[in-house]
Coordinates of C-alpha atoms in Angstrom, one line a residue:
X5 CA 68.2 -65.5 10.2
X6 CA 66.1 -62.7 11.7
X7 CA 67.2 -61.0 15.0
X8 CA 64.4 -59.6 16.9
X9 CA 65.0 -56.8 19.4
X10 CA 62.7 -55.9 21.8
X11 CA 62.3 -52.4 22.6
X12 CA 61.4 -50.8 26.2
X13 CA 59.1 -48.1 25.3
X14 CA 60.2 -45.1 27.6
X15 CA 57.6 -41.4 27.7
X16 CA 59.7 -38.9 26.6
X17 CA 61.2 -36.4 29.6
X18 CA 59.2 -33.4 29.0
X19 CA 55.5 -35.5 29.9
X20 CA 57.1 -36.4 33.2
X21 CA 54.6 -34.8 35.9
X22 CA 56.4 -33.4 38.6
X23 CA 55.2 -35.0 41.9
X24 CA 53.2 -32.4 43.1
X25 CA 51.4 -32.3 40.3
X26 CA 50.6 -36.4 40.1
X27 CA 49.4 -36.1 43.7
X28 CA 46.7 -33.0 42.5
X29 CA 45.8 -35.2 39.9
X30 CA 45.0 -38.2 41.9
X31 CA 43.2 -36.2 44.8
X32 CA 41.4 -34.9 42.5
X33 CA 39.7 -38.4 41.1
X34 CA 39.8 -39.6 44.1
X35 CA 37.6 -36.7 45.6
X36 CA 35.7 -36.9 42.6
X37 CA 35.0 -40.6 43.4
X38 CA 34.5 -40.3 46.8
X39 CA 32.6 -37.2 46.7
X40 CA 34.7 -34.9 48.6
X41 CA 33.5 -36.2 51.9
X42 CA 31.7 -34.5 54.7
X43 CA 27.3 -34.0 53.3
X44 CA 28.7 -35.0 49.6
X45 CA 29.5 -38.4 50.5
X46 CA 25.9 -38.9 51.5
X47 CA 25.0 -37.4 47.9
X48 CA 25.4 -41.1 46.3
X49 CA 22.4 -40.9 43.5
X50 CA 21.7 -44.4 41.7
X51 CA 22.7 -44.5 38.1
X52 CA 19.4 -45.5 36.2
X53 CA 18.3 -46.1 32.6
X54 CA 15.8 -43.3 30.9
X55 CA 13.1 -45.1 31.3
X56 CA 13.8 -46.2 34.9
X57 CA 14.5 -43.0 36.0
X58 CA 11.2 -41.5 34.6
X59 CA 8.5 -44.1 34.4
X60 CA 8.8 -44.5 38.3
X61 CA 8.0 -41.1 39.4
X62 CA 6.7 -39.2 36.3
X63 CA 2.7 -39.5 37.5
X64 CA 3.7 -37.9 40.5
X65 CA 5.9 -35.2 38.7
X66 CA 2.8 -34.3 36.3
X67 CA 0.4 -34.3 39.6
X68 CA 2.4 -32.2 41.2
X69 CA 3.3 -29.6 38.1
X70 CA -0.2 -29.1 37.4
X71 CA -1.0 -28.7 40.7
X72 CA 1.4 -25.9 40.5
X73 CA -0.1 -24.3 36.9
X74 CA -3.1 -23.8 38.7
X75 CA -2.1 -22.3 41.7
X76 CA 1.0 -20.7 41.6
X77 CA 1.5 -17.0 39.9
X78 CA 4.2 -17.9 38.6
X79 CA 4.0 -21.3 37.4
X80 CA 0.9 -19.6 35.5
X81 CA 2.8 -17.3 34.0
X82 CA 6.0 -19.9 32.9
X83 CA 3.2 -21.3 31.0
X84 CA 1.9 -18.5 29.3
X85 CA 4.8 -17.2 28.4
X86 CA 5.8 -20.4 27.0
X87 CA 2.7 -21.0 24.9
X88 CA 2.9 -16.9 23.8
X89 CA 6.4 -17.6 22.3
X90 CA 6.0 -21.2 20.6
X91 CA 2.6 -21.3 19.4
X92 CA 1.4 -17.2 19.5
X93 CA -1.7 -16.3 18.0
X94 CA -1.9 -18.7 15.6
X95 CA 0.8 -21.0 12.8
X96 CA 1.2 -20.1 9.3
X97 CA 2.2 -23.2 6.8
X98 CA 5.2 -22.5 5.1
X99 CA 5.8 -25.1 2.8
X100 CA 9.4 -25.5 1.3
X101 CA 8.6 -28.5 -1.9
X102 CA 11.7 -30.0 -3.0
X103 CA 11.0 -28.5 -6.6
X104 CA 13.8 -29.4 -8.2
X105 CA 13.6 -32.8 -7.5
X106 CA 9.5 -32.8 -8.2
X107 CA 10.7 -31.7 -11.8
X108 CA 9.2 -28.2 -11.5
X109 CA 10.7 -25.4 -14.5
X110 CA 11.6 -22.8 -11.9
X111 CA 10.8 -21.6 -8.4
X112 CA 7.8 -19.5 -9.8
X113 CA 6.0 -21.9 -10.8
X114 CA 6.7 -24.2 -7.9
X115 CA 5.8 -21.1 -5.5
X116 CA 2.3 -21.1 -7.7
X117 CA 1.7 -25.2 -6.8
X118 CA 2.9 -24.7 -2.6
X119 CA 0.6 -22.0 -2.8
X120 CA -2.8 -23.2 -3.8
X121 CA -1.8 -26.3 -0.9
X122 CA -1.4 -23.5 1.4
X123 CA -4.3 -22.1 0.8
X124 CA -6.3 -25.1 0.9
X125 CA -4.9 -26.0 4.2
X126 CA -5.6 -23.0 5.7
X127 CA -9.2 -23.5 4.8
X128 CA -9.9 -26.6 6.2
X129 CA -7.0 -26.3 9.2
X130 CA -8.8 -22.8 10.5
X131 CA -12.6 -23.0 9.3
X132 CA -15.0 -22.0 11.8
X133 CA -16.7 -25.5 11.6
X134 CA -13.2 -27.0 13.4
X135 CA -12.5 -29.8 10.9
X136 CA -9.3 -30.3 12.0
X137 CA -10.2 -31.1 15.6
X138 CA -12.3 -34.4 16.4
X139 CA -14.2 -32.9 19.2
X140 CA -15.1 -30.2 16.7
X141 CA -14.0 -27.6 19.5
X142 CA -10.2 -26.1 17.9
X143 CA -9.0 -25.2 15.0
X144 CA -5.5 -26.5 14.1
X145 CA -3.3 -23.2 16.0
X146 CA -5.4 -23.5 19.0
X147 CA -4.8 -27.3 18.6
X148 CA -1.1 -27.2 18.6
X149 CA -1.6 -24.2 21.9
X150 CA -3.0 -27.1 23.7
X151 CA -0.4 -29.8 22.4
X152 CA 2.4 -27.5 23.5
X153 CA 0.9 -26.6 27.0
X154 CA 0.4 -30.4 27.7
X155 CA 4.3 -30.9 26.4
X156 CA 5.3 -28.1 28.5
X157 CA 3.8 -29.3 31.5
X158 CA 3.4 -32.7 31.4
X159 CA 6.3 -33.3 29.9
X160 CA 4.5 -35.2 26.4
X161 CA 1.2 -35.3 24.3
X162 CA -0.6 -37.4 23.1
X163 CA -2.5 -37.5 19.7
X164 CA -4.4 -39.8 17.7
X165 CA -5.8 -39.0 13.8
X166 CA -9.4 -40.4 13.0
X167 CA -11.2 -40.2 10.3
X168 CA -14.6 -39.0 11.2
X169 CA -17.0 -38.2 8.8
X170 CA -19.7 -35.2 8.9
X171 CA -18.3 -32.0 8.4
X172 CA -16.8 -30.3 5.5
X173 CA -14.8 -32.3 2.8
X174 CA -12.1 -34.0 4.5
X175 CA -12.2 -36.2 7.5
X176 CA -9.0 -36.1 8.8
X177 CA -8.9 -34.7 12.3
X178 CA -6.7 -34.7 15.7
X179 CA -7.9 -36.6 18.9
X180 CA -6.1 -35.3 21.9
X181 CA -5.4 -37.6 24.2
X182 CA -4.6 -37.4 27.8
X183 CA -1.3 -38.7 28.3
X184 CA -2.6 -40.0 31.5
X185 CA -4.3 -42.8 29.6
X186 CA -1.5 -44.1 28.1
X187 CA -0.2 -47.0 30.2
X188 CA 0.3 -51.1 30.2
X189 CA -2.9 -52.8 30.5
X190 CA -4.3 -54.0 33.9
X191 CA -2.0 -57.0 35.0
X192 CA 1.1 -56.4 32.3
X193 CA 4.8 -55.1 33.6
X194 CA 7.3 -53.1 31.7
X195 CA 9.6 -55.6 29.7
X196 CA 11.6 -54.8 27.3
X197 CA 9.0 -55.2 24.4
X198 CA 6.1 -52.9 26.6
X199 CA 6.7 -49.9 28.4
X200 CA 4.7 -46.9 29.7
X201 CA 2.3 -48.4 27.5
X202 CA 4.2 -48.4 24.5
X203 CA 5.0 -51.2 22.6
X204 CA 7.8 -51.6 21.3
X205 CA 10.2 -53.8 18.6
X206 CA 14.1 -54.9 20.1
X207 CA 15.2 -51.8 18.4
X208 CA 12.6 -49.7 20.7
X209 CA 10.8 -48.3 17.7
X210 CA 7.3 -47.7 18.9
X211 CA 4.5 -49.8 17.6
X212 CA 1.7 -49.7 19.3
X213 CA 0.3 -47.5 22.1
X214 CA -2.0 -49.0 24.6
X215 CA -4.3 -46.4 26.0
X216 CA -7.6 -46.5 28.4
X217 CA -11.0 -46.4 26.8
X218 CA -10.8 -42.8 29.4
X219 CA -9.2 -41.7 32.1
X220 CA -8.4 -43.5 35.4
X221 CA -9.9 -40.3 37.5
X222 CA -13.4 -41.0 35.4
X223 CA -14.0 -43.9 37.7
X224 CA -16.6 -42.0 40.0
X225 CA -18.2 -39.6 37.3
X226 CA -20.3 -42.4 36.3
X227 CA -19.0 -42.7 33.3
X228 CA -20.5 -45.1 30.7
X229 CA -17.2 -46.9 29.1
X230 CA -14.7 -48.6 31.6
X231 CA -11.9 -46.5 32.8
X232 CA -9.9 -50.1 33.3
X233 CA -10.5 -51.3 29.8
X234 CA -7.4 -50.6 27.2
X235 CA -7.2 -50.3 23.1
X236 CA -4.4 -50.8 21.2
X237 CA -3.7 -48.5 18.5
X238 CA -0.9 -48.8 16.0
X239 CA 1.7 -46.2 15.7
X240 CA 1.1 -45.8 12.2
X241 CA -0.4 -47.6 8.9
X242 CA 1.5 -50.2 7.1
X243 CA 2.3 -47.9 4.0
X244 CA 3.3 -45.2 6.9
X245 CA 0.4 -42.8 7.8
X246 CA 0.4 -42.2 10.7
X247 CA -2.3 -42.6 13.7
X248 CA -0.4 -42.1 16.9
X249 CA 1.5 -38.6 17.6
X250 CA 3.3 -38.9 20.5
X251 CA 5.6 -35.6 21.5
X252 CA 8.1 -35.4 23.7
X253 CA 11.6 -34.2 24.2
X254 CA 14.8 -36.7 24.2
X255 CA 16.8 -36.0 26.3
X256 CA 18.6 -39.7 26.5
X257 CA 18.8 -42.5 24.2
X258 CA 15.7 -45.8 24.7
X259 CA 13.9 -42.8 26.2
X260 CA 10.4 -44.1 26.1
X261 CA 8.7 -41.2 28.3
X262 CA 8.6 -37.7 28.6
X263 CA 9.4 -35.6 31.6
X264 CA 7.4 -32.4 32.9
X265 CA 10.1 -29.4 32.3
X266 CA 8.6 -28.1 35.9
X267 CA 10.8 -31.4 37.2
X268 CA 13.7 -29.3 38.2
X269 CA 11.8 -26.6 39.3
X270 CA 8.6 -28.4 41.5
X271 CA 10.9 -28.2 44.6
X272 CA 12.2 -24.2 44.8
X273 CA 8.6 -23.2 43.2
X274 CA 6.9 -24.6 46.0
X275 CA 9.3 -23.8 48.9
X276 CA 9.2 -20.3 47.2
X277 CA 4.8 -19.9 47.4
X278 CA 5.3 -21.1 51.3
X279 CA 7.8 -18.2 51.8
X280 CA 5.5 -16.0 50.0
X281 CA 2.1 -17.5 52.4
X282 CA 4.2 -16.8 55.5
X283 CA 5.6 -13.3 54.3
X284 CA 2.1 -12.5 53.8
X285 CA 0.7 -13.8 57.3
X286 CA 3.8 -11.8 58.8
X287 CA 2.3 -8.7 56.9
X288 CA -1.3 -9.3 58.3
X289 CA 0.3 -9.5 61.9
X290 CA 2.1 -6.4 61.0
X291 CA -0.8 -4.2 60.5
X292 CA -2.7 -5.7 63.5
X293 CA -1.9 -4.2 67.2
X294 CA -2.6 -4.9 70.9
X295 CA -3.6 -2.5 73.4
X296 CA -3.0 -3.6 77.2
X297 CA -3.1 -1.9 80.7
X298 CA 0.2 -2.3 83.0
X299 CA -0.1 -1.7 86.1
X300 CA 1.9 -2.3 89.9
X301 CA 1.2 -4.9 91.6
X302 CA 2.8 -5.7 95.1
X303 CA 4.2 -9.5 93.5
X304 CA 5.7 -10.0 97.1
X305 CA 2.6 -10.5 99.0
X306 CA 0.6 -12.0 95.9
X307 CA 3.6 -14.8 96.0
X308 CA 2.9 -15.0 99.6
X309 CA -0.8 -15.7 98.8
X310 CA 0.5 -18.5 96.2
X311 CA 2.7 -20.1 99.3
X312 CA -0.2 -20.5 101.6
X313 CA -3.1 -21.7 99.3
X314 CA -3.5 -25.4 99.2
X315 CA -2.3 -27.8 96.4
X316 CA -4.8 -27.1 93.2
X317 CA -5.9 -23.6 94.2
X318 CA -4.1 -20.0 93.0
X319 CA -4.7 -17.4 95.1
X320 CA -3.1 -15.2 92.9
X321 CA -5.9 -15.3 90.3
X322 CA -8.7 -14.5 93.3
X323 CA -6.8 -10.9 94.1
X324 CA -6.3 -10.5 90.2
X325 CA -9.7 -11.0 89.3
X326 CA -10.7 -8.8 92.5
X327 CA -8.9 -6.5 91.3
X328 CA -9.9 -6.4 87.5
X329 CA -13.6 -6.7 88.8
X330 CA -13.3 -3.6 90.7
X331 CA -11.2 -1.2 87.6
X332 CA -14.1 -2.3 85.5
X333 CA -16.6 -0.9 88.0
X334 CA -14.6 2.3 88.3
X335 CA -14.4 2.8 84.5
X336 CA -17.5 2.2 83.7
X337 CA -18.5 5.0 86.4
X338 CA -16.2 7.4 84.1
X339 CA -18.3 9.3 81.6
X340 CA -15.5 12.2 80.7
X341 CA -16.0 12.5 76.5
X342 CA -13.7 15.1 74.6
X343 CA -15.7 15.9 71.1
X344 CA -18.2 12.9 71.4
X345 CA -15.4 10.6 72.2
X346 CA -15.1 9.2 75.5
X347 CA -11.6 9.2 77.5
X348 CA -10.8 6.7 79.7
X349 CA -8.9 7.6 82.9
X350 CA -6.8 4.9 84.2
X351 CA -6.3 4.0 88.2
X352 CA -3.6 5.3 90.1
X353 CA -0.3 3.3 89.0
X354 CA -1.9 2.0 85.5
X355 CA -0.5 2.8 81.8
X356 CA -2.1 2.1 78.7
X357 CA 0.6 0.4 76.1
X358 CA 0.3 -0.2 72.2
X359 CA 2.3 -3.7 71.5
X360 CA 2.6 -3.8 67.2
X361 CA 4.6 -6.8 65.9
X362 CA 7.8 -6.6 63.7
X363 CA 8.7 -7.6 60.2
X364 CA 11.1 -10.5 60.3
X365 CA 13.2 -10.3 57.1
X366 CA 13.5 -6.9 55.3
X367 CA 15.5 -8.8 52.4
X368 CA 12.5 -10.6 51.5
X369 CA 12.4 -9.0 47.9
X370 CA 15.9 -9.7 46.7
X371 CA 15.5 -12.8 47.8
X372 CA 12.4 -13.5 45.5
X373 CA 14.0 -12.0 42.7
X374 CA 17.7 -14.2 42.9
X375 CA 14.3 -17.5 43.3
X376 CA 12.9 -16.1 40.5
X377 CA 16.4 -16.0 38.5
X378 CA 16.9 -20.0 39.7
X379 CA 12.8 -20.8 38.3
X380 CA 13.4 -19.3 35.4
X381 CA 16.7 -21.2 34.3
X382 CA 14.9 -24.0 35.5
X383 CA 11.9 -23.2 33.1
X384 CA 13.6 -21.7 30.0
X385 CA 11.8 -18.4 29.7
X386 CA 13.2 -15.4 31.1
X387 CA 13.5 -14.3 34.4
X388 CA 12.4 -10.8 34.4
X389 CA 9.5 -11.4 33.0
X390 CA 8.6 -14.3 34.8
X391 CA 8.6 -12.4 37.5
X392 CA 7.0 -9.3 35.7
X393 CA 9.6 -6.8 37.3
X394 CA 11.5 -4.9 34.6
X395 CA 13.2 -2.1 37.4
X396 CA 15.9 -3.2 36.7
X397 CA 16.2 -4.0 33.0
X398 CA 17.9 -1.6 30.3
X399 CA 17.7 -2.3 26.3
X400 CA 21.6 -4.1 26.6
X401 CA 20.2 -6.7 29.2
X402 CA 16.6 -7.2 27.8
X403 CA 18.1 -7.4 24.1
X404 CA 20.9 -9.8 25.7
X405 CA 18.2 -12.0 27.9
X406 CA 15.6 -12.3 24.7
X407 CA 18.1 -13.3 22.4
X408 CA 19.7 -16.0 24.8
X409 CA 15.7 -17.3 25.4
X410 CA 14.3 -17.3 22.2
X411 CA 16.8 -19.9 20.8
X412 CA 14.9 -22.0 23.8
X413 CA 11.7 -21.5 22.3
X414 CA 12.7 -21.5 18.6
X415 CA 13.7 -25.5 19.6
X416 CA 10.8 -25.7 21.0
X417 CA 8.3 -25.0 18.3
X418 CA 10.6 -26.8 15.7
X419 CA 10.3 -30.5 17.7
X420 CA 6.7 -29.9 17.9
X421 CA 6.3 -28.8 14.2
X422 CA 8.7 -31.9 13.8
X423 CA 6.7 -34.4 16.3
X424 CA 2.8 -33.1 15.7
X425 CA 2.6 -30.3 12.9
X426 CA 4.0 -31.7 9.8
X427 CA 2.8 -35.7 10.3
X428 CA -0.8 -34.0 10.9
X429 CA -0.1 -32.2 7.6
X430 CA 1.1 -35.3 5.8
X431 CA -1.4 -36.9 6.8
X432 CA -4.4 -34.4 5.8
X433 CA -2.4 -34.0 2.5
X434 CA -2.7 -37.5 1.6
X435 CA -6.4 -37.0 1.8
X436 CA -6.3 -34.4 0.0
X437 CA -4.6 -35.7 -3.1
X438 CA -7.0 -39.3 -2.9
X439 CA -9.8 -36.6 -3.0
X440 CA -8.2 -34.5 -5.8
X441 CA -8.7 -31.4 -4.0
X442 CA -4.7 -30.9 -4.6
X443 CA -3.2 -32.7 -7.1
X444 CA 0.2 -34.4 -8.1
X445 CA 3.1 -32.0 -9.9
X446 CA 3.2 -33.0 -13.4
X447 CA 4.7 -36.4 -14.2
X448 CA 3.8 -37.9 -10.4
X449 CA 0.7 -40.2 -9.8
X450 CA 2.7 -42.2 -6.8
X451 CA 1.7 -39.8 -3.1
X452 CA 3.5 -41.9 -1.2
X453 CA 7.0 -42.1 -4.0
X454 CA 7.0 -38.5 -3.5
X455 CA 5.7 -38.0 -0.2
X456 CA 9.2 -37.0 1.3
X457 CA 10.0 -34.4 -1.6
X458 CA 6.1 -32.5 -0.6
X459 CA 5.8 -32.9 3.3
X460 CA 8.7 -30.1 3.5
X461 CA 8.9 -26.8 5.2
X462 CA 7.8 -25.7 8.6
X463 CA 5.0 -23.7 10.4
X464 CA 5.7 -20.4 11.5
X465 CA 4.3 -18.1 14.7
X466 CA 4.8 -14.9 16.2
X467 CA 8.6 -14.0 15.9
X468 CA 10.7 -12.6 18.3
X469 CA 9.3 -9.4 20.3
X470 CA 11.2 -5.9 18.9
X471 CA 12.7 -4.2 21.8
X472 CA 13.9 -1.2 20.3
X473 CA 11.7 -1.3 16.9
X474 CA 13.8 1.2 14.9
X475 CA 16.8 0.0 15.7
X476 CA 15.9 -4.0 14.7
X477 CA 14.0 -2.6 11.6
X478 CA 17.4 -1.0 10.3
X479 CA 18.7 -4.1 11.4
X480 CA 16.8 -6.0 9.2
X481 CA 17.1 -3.2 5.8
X482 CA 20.9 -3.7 6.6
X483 CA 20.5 -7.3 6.2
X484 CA 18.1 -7.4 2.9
X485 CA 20.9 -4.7 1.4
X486 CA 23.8 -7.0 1.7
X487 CA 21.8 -9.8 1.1
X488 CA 22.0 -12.7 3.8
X489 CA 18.2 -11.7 4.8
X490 CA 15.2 -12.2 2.4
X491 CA 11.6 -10.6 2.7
X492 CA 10.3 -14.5 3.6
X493 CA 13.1 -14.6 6.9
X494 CA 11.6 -11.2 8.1
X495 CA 7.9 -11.6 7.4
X496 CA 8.5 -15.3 9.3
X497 CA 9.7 -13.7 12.3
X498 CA 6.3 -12.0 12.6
X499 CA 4.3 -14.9 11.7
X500 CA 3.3 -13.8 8.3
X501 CA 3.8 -15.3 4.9
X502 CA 5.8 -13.3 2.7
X503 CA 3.9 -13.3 -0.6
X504 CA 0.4 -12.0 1.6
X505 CA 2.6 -9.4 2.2
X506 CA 3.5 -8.4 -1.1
X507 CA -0.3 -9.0 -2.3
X508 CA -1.2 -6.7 0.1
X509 CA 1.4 -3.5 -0.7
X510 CA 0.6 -3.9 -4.5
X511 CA -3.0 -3.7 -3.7
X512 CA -2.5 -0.8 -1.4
X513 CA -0.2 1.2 -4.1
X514 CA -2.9 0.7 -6.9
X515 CA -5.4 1.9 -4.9
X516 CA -3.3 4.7 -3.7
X517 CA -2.5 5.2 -7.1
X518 CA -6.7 5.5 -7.8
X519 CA -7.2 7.9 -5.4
X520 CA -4.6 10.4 -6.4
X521 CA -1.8 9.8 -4.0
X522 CA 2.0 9.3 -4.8
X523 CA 3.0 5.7 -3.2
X524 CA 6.4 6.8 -3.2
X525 CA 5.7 10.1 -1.2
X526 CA 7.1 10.0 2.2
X527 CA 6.4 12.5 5.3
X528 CA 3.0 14.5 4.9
X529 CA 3.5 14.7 0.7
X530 CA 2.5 10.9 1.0
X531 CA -0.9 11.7 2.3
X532 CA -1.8 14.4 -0.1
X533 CA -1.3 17.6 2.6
X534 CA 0.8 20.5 1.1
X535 CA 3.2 21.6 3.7
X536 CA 2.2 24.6 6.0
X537 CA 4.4 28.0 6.2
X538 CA 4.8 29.5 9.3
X539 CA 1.8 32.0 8.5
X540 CA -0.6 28.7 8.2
X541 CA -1.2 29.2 4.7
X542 CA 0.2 26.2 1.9
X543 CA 1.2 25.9 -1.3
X544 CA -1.8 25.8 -3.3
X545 CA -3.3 28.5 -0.9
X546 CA -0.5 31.0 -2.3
X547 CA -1.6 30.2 -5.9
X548 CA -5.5 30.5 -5.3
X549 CA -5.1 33.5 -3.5
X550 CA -2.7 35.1 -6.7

């Protein structure tokens, strides 16, 4: 027989909370819960999905961040500085192939293959005759500019691949899309199989995007295709290239939508360009002036005069226009000029008075700069030069304030690399192999088997500014010596591919090489000029001359 003993768990002593402590604890969740009271309890936002927190008001958001881009300085700027750091002046492919895997010897001879694809992308990705752009207007950087302005901004972008015949070899090209055009069609609410104008499987994998034959604004241009009519285009083709290259950042799970990042921002921004309209009307005010006559006037008897006029009549305005009648006589009589100019002389009792208006806030530009500091954490660029004031900046804070930023932008450019560069890659690649303008690594006929072990790497821009330029450039030496930097990580960070470089320095030594010069010479040696004495006279001077 089995005795069972039940046991009374009891918390050991030492996690006893005194009761002080227990009553912080539960004012504390119940502030928490109820807000703290007072203005907070009013603060009682509703707790919505993704997509119903976004698809409701995000037209408005865009309307009202573009709105800002084009008229507000600094909105501008947010922009600009945004689309200098992501995109720069143009993206270098740097393809990373899986080589081991592809069955390649060694890395050289895998570098030789990525190579000769580089190099054929770049031809057809920046030719002059725009192949990469359907509108024939772009070139692939200054398409990706415009897909990362639209994602900053509007919060998403919106791209379709064609194939459209008629210039150069391939056909593959990007069609921008407004993302205004991308909605249900006429008559069909969000469920949870359609949303935004994205249609979707129970998982919420997009599968279709329904987007407007053009824009809903187009209705009074006279356009020739219905505004109101809608296509369906699938995400992708059924052995997975894809059409439809939608960008946008996730910032919740079963997000369908993107979100302008000008969102937090729209509010302060434009609160800040009032303050700046009325600071500037208070400055125009300033500089103008008001010159009036004072004079007595006996307000006794004219008060009288006010007391014994009828209802509806002022008395008081007869004697003051008598009055003003007759000084304008009398100065006009006056003709006493000093040096061509004349001098008025005043009646008896008058003075002549200069009224000038005051400034009403003398704090007005720290206050702009601590709005600026709010935008710019807001935005994700930095403040000072949002703002473009560097008074107050040394090399500790601008070194500090780049570093913290350019991680913002680094993530940036990688989810669009990850959500527009790379599928627009695959995708021209695949072309490119059907056409045999690049082929298969040996052993491989199968594109799409290997397709995951070629569409590898990432594309590359302008790299983070040098503040002190010395000091990062030993920097960078230090980190090639011991070895946890390469030539490619340095070269990257100034948009550059490594081996151009290396082309280029062993074309420039054998030509220095041809025209006499030591490579390896440093200072003025380097250049081919002897170095100058004190009298002016060098080296081989001396030796001529004995």
């Amino acid at each position: 027989m089995t005795e069972t003993i039940e046991l009374t768990p009891v918390a050991p002593e030492s996690t006893t909370l005194p009761a002080a402590v227990m009553a912080s604890v539960v004012n504390a969740y119940r502030d928490a819960k109820t807000l703290g009271g007072g203005e907070l309890a009013l603060w009682r936002p509703r707790n919505l999905s993704a997509d119903a927190a976004i698809l409701r008001d995000h037209k408005l958001i865009r309307a009202r961040a573009r709105d800002l881009v084009r008229n507000d300085p600094l909105a501008k700027n947010a922009v600009r500085m945004n689309r200098d750091a992501v995109s720069g002046s143009g993206l270098k492919l740097a393809l990373r192939i899986d080589w081991q895997t592809l069955g390649f010897k060694n890395i050289a001879a895998a570098n030789e293959y990525q190579d000769h694809i580089v190099r054929e992308w770049e031809a057809y990705a920046e030719s002059i005759e725009f192949q990469a752009d359907a509108r024939r207007q772009s070139t692939f950087s200054q398409l990706f500019q415009t897909v990362d302005q639209t994602d900053f901004v509007d919060g998403e972008s919106l791209a379709v691949l064609e194939m459209k015949p008629g210039v150069g070899l391939y056909q593959t090209c990007a069609n921008l899309i407004d993302v205004d055009r991308l909605e249900n069609p006429v008559g069909v609410a969000d469920s949870n199989f359609i949303r935004g104008g994205i249609e979707r499987d129970i998982y919420g994998e997009p599968l279709a995007y329904h987007v407007r034959e053009a824009h809903p604004a187009d209705v009074g241009l006279g356009a020739l295709i219905n505004p109101m009519a809608h296509k369906r285009v699938p995400r992708m083709y059924p052995w997975g290239r894809p059409i439809v290259l939608h960008t946008f950042d996730h910032a919740r799970p079963e997000q369908t939508r993107g979100v302008s990042e000008f969102a937090a921002a729209i509010v302060p921004m434009r609160m800040l360009g009032q303050y700046n309209d009325t600071e500037l009307q208070t400055a125009i005010t300033q500089a103008a002036f008001a010159a009036v006559i004072k004079t007595e006037v006996d307000w006794s008897a004219a008060m009288n005069v006010l007391g014994t006029q009828a209802k509806g009549q002022n008395g008081l305005w007869d004697v003051a226009k008598a009055h003003l009648s007759q000084a304008a006589e009398y100065y006009e009589g006056r003709d006493i000029t000093f040096n061509g100019a004349k001098i008025p002389h005043l009646l008896p009792n008058e003075s002549l008075d200069v009224l000038r208006s005051t400034h009403p806030n003398a704090n007005f530009e720290a206050f702009e700069s601590a709005f600026i500091r709010k935008l710019a954490a807001g935005l994700g660029v930095e403040a000072h030069e949002l703002g473009k004031n560097y008074r107050e900046v040394n090399y500790s804070a601008a070194r500090a304030a780049l570093e913290s930023v350019w991680r913002t932008y680094r993530a940036r450019r990688t989810r669009l690399v990850t959500q527009f560069a790379m599928p627009f890659f695959g995708a021209w690649l695949e072309e490119a192999v059907d056409l045999g303008t690049v082929m298969l690594p040996p052993g491989h006929s199968d594109f799409l088997a290997i397709r995951p072990y070629l569409v590898k790497g990432t594309f590359v821009a302008w790299g983070k500014p040098k503040v002190d330029h010395y000091k990062e450039r030993q920097g960078e030496e230090l980190g090639l010596a011991m070895g946890v930097e390469t030539l490619e990580d340095i070269t990257a960070n100034d948009g550059r591919n490594w081996r151009d470089v290396i082309d280029q320095r062993a074309f420039e030594r054998e030509y220095m090489i041809s025209r006499g010069l030591d490579p390896d010479a440093t200072g003025p040696e380097m250049a081919g000029v002897q170095p100058v004495d004190e009298a002016g006279d060098n080296a081989n001077d001396k030796r001529d001359a004995a």
